[in-house]
mmCIF file of C-alpha atoms in Angstrom:
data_model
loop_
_atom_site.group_PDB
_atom_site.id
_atom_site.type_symbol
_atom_site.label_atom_id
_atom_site.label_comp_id
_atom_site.label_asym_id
_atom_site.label_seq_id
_atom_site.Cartn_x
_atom_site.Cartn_y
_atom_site.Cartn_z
ATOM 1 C CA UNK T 1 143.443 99.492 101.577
ATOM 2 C CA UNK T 2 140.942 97.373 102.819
ATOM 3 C CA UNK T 3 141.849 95.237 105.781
ATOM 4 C CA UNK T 4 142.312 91.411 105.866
ATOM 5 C CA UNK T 5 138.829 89.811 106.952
ATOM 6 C CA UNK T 6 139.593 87.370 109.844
ATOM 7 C CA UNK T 7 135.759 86.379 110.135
ATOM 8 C CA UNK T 8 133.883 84.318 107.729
ATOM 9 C CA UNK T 9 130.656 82.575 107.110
ATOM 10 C CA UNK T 10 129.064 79.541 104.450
ATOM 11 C CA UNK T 11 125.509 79.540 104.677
ATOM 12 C CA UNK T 12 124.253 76.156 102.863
ATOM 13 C CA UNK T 13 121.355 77.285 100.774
ATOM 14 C CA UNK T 14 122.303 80.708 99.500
ATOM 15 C CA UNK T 15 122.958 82.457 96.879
ATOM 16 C CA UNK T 16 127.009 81.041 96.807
ATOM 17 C CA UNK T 17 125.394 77.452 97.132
ATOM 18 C CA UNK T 18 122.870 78.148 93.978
ATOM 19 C CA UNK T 19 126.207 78.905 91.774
ATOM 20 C CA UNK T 20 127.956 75.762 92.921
ATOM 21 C CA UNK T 21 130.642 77.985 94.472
ATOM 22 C CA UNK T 22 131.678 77.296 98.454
ATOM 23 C CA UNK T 23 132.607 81.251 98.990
ATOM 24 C CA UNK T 24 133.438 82.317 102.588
ATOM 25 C CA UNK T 25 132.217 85.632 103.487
ATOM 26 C CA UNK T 26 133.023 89.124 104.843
ATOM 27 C CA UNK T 27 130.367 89.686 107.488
ATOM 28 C CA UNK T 28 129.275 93.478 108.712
ATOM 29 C CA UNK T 29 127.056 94.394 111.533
ATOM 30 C CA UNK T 30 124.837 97.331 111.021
ATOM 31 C CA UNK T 31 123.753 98.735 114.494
ATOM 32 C CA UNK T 32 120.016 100.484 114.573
ATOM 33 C CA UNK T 33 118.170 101.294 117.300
ATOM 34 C CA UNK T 34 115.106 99.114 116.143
ATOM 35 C CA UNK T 35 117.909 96.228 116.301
ATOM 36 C CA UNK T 36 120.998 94.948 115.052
ATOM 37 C CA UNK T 37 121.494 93.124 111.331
ATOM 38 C CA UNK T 38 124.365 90.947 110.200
ATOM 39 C CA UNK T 39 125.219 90.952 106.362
ATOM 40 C CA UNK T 40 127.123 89.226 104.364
ATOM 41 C CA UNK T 41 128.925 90.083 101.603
ATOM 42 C CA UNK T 42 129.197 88.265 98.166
ATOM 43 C CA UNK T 43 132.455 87.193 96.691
ATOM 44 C CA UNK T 44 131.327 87.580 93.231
ATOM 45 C CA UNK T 45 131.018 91.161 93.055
ATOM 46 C CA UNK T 46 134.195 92.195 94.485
ATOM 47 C CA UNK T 47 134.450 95.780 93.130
ATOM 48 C CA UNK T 48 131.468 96.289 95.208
ATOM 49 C CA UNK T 49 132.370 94.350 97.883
ATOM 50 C CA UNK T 50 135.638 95.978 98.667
ATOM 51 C CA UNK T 51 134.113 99.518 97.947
ATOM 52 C CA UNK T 52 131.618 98.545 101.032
ATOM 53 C CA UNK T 53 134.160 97.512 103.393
ATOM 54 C CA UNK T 54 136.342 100.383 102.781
ATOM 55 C CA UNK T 55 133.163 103.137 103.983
ATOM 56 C CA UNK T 56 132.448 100.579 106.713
ATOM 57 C CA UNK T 57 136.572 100.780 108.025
ATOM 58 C CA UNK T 58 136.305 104.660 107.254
ATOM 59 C CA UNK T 59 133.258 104.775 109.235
ATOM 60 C CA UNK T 60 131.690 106.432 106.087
ATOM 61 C CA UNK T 61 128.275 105.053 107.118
ATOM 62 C CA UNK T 62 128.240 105.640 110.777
ATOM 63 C CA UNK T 63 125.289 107.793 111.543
ATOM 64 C CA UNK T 64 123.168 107.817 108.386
ATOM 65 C CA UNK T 65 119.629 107.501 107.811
ATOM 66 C CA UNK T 66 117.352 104.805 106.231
ATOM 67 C CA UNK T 67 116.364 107.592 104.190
ATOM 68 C CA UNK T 68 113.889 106.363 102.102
ATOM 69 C CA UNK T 69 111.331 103.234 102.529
ATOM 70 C CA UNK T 70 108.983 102.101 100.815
ATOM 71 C CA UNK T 71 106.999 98.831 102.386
ATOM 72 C CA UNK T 72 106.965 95.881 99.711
ATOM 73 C CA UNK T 73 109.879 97.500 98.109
ATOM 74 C CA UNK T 74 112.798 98.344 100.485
ATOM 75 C CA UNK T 75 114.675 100.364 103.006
ATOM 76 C CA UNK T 76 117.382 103.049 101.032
ATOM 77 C CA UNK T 77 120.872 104.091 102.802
ATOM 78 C CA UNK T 78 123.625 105.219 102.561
ATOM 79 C CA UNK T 79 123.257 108.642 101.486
ATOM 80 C CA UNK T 80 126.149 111.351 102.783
ATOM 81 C CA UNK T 81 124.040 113.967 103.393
ATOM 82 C CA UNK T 82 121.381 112.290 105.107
ATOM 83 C CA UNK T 83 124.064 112.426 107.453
ATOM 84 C CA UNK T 84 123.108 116.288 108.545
ATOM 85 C CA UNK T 85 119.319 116.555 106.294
ATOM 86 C CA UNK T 86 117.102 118.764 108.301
ATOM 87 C CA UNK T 87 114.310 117.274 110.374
ATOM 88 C CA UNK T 88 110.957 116.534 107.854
ATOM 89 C CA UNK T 89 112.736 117.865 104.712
ATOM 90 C CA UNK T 90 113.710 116.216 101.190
ATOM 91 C CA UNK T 91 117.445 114.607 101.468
ATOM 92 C CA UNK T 92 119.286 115.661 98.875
ATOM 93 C CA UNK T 93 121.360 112.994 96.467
ATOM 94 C CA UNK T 94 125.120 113.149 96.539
ATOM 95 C CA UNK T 95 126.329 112.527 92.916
ATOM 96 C CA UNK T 96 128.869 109.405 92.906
ATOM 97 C CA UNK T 97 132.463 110.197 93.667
ATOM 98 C CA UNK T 98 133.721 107.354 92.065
ATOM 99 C CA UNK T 99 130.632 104.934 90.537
ATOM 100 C CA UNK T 100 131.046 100.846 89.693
ATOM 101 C CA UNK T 101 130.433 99.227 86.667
ATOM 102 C CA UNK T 102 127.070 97.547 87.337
ATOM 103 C CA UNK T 103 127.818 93.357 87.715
ATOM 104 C CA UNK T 104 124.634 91.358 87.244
ATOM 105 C CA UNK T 105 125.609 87.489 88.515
ATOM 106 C CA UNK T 106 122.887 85.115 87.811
ATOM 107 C CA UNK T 107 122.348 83.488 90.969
ATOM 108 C CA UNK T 108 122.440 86.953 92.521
ATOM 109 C CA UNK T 109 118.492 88.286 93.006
ATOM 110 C CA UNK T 110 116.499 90.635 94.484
ATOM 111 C CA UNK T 111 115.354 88.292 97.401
ATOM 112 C CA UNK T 112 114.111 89.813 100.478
ATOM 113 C CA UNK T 113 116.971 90.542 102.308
ATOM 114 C CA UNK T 114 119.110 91.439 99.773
ATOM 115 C CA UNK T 115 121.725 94.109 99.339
ATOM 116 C CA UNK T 116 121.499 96.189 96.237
ATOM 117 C CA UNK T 117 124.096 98.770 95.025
ATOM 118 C CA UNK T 118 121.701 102.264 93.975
ATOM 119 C CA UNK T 119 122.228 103.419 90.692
ATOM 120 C CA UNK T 120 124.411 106.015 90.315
ATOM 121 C CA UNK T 121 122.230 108.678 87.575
ATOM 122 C CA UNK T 122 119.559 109.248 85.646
ATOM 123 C CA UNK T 123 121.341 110.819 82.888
ATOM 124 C CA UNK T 124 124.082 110.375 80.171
ATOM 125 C CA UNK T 125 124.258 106.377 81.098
ATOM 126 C CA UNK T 126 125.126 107.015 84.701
ATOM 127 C CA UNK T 127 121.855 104.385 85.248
ATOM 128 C CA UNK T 128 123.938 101.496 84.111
ATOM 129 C CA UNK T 129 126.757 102.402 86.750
ATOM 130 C CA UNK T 130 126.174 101.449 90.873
ATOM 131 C CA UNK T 131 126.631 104.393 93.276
ATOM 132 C CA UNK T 132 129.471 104.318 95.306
ATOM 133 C CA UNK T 133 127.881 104.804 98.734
ATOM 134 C CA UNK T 134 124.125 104.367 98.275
ATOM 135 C CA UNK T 135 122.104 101.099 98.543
ATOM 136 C CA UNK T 136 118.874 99.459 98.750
ATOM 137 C CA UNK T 137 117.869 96.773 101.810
ATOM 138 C CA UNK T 138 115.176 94.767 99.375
ATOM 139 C CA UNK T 139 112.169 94.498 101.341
ATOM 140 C CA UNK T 140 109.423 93.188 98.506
ATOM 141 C CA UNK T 141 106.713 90.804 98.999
ATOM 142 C CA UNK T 142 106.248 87.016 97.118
ATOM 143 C CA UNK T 143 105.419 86.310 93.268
ATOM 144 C CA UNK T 144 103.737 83.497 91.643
ATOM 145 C CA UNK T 145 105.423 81.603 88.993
ATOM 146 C CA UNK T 146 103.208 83.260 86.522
ATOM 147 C CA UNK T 147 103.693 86.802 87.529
ATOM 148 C CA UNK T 148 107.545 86.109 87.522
ATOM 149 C CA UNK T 149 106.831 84.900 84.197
ATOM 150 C CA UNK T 150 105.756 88.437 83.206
ATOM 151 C CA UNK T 151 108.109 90.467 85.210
ATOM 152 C CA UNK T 152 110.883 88.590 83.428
ATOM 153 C CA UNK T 153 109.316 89.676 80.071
ATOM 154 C CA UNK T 154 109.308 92.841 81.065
ATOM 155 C CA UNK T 155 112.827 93.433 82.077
ATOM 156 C CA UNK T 156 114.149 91.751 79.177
ATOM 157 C CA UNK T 157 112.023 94.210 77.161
ATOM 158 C CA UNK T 158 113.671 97.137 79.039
ATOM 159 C CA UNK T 159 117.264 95.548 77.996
ATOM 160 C CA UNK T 160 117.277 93.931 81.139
ATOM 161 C CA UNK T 161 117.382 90.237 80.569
ATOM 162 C CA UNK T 162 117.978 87.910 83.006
ATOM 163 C CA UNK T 163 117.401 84.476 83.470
ATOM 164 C CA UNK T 164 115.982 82.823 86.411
ATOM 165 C CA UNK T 165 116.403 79.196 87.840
ATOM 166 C CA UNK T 166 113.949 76.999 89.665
ATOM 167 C CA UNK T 167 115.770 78.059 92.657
ATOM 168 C CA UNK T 168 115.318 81.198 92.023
ATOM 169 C CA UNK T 169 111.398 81.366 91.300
ATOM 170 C CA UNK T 170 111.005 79.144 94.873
ATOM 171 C CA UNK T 171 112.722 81.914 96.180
ATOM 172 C CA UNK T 172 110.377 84.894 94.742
ATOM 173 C CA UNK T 173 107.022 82.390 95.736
ATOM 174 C CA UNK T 174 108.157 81.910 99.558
ATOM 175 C CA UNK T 175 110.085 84.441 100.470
ATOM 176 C CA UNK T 176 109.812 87.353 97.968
ATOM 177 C CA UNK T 177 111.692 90.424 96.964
ATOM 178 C CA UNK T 178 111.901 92.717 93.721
ATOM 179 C CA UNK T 179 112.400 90.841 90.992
ATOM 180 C CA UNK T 180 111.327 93.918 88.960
ATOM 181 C CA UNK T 181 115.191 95.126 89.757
ATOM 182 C CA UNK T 182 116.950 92.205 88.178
ATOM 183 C CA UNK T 183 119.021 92.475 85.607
ATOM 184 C CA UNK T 184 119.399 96.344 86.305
ATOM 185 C CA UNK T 185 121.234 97.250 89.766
ATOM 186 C CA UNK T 186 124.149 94.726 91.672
ATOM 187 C CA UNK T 187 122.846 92.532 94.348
ATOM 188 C CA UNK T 188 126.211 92.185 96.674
ATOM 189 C CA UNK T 189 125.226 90.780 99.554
ATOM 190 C CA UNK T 190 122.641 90.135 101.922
ATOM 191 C CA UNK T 191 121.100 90.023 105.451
ATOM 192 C CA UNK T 192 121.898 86.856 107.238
ATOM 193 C CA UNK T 193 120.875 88.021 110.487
ATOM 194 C CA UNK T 194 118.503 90.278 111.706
ATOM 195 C CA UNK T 195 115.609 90.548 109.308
ATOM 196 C CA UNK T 196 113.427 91.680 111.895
ATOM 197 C CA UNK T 197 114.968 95.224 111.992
ATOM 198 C CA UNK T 198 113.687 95.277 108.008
ATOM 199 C CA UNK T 199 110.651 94.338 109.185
ATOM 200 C CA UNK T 200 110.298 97.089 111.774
ATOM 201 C CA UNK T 201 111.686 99.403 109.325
ATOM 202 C CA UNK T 202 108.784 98.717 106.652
ATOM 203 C CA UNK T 203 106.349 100.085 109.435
ATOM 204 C CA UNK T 204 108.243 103.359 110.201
ATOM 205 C CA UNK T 205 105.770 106.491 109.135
ATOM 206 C CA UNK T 206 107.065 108.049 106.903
ATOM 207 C CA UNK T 207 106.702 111.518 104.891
ATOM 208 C CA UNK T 208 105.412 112.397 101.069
ATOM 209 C CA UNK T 209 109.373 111.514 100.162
ATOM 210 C CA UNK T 210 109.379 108.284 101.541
ATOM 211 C CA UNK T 211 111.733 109.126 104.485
ATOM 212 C CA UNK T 212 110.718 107.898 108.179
ATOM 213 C CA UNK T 213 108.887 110.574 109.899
ATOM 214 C CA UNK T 214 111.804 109.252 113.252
ATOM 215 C CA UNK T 215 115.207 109.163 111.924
ATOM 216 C CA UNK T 216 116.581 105.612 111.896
ATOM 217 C CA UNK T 217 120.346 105.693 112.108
ATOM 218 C CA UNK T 218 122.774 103.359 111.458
ATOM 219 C CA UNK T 219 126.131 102.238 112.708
ATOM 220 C CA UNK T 220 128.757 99.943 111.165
ATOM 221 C CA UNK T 221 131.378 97.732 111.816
ATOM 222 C CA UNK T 222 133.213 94.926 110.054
ATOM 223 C CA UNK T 223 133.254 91.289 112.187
ATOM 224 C CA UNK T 224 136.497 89.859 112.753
#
């Protein structure tokens, strides 16, 4: 059972404030040695949110790589046996133990910063469910209203439709992110402090599978 959260936070501005919706919430520090990040999780994906919590109070993601990043896309975690993966060698994918039903919230984008749950398959619909443990630290870089325009096309032709507000596109134009995901993988929460450490991470060398050529680990801990 996931513990009672004693420590809180409203950020005016965010995603919660877009919806109309004055959520407190759970905050996590992720430890790395390029620096330290502080995320927040969202309220309105609470499968997800609780599933997160319980591998940070089980310690599930202490000592795991960033396996994978990719600079203008994002930083990939979470994986169990990145945990042990031999130096300079492919790290295997765990299949899902117990995968979530994927829960777009409009609202909830790919922003840089974001938090997005990895998809748990390829195969026999598994791509419409979230991993359990895996996840994605969007990285992206900025789009124009125009080529949001066609992005948005795009997904919707894929069966991903999803609708974006003004908010939402001044988002994409000054900040950025992957818009290219929306509609398709569960955005449930995001960095609030710390996006530095992304930034550092982005330059890491990495190999011909994406994984730093140093292994970044990281530590977690919920804030209460």
């Amino acid at each position: 059972m996931v513990m009672t959260i004693l420590c809180w936070l409203w950020l005016p501005g965010t995603a919660s404030a877009q919806l109309g919706t004055n959520l407190k919430r759970p905050l996590v520090e992720v430890r790395t040695e390029l620096g330290v990040m502080i995320i927040a999780l969202f309220n309105e994906t609470p499968a997800h949110r609780d599933n997160f919590l319980q591998h940070v109070e089980a310690n599930a993601f202490d000592s795991l790589l960033f396996h994978r990043v990719v600079p203008g896309f994002g930083a990939e975690a979470g994986e169990p046996a990145s945990k042990y993966a031999k130096p300079a060698a492919y790290v295997d994918v765990t299949p899902p133990k117990d995968p979530l039903p994927r829960t777009i919230i409009p609202g909830l984008i790919h922003k840089h910063g974001a938090i997005s749950a990895s998809p748990a398959g390829t195969e026999n619909g598994m791509d419409t469910l979230s991993h359990d443990a895996r996840f994605l630290f969007v990285l992206g870089v900025k789009y124009e209203p125009k080529e949001l325009v066609l992005i948005e096309e795009r997904n919707a032709n894929r069966g991903r439709a999803f609708a974006y507000s003004e908010a939402d596109r001044e988002v994409y134009a000054s900040v950025g992110g992957a818009p290219r995901l929306d509609g398709g993988y569960t955005v449930f929460g995001e960095v609030v402090e710390g996006l530095d450490v992304l930034e550092a991470l982005s330059k890491q060398p990495c190999d011909q599978w994406d994984r730093p050529l140093k292994d970044i680990r990281m530590f977690m801990r919920v804030l209460k």
